[in-house]
Amino acid sequence: MFILTPETIWNPHVLEMRQVPRRIFGRVMIFPRRGAGVGLWARLIFEMEVLRYLLALVPFLVLAVLYPRYAGAIAQAPLPMLVVIYFFEAKVLRLPREQAKRLAPAAEVERGLDLLRVRAVAVLGKIAAGRGLAEGRLHLVVEQSDLWRMAPLTLVSVQAEAGAGQARPEVLRLTEAERGLVAGLFDADFSERDLLRINLASNDCLRDVAFDVRGVSAHARLAALLG
């Protein structure tokens, strides 16, 4: 999981938004700041479609090297290349739709989404209480890559509508303590892979949990103040 805030990436301008939720995958490329592991960098780079297409076309390059007399013919065969790219993207990296539906039954999808909602509301409530917000709506946005046969890549951010202490919608800057709250969203009982199964089964990899900060209890506000 990568917690997405202006402080955790080198190019925070890509987080500018007009409405909540702000989508990332397939729209912009993010560059994590120092501290991001090689695995995260590799996984983010692999999300670039152009690089995956080039990887799928490696067999054609190998054939052109092994059989140089046919290199011209190989280079001028776009249809087989398109077929290979499609197979690699749709069959190797992703699951066919019917197979994806069988990853999780409807009851499991509902239970998983309910658990995500409960945890997200708890996180947003603590963030709102800690900031002393009195009105507006916060959103905990969880977006996952739909590549099933790769390690799950999950981007989590807290986004605020205009009016939630903000002049316009934006991805919030989170303190270290707030990022610690968000980091507890997943655990051994409900992992990123569990959510990915649910998302693929229901064909929706963007989850947006909204929270009206007026719902923060007086007890939570007092606890935040004392803390």
PDB file of N, CA and C in Angstrom, residues 131 133 135-138 158-173:
ATOM      1  N   ARG A 131      -8.107  17.347  13.601  1.00  0.00           N
ATOM      2  CA  ARG A 131      -7.987  18.653  12.930  1.00  0.00           C
ATOM      3  C   ARG A 131      -9.032  19.653  13.407  1.00  0.00           C
ATOM      4  N   LEU A 133     -12.189  19.702  12.637  1.00  0.00           N
ATOM      5  CA  LEU A 133     -13.104  20.064  11.559  1.00  0.00           C
ATOM      6  C   LEU A 133     -14.541  20.022  12.064  1.00  0.00           C
ATOM      7  N   GLU A 135     -17.309  20.997   9.811  1.00  0.00           N
ATOM      8  CA  GLU A 135     -18.233  20.779   8.702  1.00  0.00           C
ATOM      9  C   GLU A 135     -17.469  20.308   7.478  1.00  0.00           C
ATOM     10  N   GLY A 136     -18.242  19.787   6.521  1.00  0.00           N
ATOM     11  CA  GLY A 136     -17.638  19.301   5.284  1.00  0.00           C
ATOM     12  C   GLY A 136     -17.602  17.780   5.230  1.00  0.00           C
ATOM     13  N   ARG A 137     -17.051  17.258   4.155  1.00  0.00           N
ATOM     14  CA  ARG A 137     -16.982  15.813   3.956  1.00  0.00           C
ATOM     15  C   ARG A 137     -15.569  15.425   3.553  1.00  0.00           C
ATOM     16  N   LEU A 138     -15.081  14.380   4.208  1.00  0.00           N
ATOM     17  CA  LEU A 138     -13.809  13.776   3.850  1.00  0.00           C
ATOM     18  C   LEU A 138     -14.067  12.449   3.157  1.00  0.00           C
ATOM     19  N   VAL A 158      -6.578  10.529   1.414  1.00  0.00           N
ATOM     20  CA  VAL A 158      -7.703  11.201   2.052  1.00  0.00           C
ATOM     21  C   VAL A 158      -7.975  12.450   1.236  1.00  0.00           C
ATOM     22  N   GLN A 159      -9.176  12.543   0.714  1.00  0.00           N
ATOM     23  CA  GLN A 159      -9.533  13.656  -0.158  1.00  0.00           C
ATOM     24  C   GLN A 159     -10.681  14.436   0.481  1.00  0.00           C
ATOM     25  N   ALA A 160     -10.626  15.732   0.320  1.00  0.00           N
ATOM     26  CA  ALA A 160     -11.616  16.611   0.943  1.00  0.00           C
ATOM     27  C   ALA A 160     -12.410  17.343  -0.113  1.00  0.00           C
ATOM     28  N   GLU A 161     -13.717  17.406   0.085  1.00  0.00           N
ATOM     29  CA  GLU A 161     -14.554  18.220  -0.775  1.00  0.00           C
ATOM     30  C   GLU A 161     -14.340  19.692  -0.431  1.00  0.00           C
ATOM     31  N   ALA A 162     -14.702  20.553  -1.356  1.00  0.00           N
ATOM     32  CA  ALA A 162     -14.666  21.978  -1.067  1.00  0.00           C
ATOM     33  C   ALA A 162     -15.598  22.254   0.113  1.00  0.00           C
ATOM     34  N   GLY A 163     -15.095  22.982   1.087  1.00  0.00           N
ATOM     35  CA  GLY A 163     -15.897  23.276   2.266  1.00  0.00           C
ATOM     36  C   GLY A 163     -15.450  22.519   3.493  1.00  0.00           C
ATOM     37  N   ALA A 164     -14.706  21.402   3.287  1.00  0.00           N
ATOM     38  CA  ALA A 164     -14.191  20.644   4.435  1.00  0.00           C
ATOM     39  C   ALA A 164     -12.882  21.275   4.895  1.00  0.00           C
ATOM     40  N   GLY A 165     -12.962  22.547   5.208  1.00  0.00           N
ATOM     41  CA  GLY A 165     -11.757  23.268   5.578  1.00  0.00           C
ATOM     42  C   GLY A 165     -10.906  23.607   4.375  1.00  0.00           C
ATOM     43  N   GLN A 166     -11.472  23.412   3.155  1.00  0.00           N
ATOM     44  CA  GLN A 166     -10.703  23.622   1.923  1.00  0.00           C
ATOM     45  C   GLN A 166     -11.479  24.562   1.003  1.00  0.00           C
ATOM     46  N   ALA A 167     -10.737  25.364   0.245  1.00  0.00           N
ATOM     47  CA  ALA A 167     -11.371  26.247  -0.724  1.00  0.00           C
ATOM     48  C   ALA A 167     -11.793  25.484  -1.975  1.00  0.00           C
ATOM     49  N   ARG A 168     -11.150  24.342  -2.211  1.00  0.00           N
ATOM     50  CA  ARG A 168     -11.460  23.519  -3.383  1.00  0.00           C
ATOM     51  C   ARG A 168     -11.160  22.068  -3.045  1.00  0.00           C
ATOM     52  N   PRO A 169     -11.690  21.125  -3.816  1.00  0.00           N
ATOM     53  CA  PRO A 169     -11.380  19.719  -3.540  1.00  0.00           C
ATOM     54  C   PRO A 169      -9.881  19.474  -3.666  1.00  0.00           C
ATOM     55  N   GLU A 170      -9.343  18.646  -2.788  1.00  0.00           N
ATOM     56  CA  GLU A 170      -7.926  18.342  -2.882  1.00  0.00           C
ATOM     57  C   GLU A 170      -7.560  17.106  -2.076  1.00  0.00           C
ATOM     58  N   VAL A 171      -6.413  16.534  -2.441  1.00  0.00           N
ATOM     59  CA  VAL A 171      -5.838  15.445  -1.668  1.00  0.00           C
ATOM     60  C   VAL A 171      -5.145  16.068  -0.466  1.00  0.00           C
ATOM     61  N   LEU A 172      -5.539  15.655   0.725  1.00  0.00           N
ATOM     62  CA  LEU A 172      -5.026  16.291   1.935  1.00  0.00           C
ATOM     63  C   LEU A 172      -3.555  15.972   2.184  1.00  0.00           C
ATOM     64  N   ARG A 173      -2.874  16.946   2.753  1.00  0.00           N
ATOM     65  CA  ARG A 173      -1.537  16.722   3.295  1.00  0.00           C
ATOM     66  C   ARG A 173      -1.705  16.050   4.655  1.00  0.00           C
TER      67      ARG A 173
END
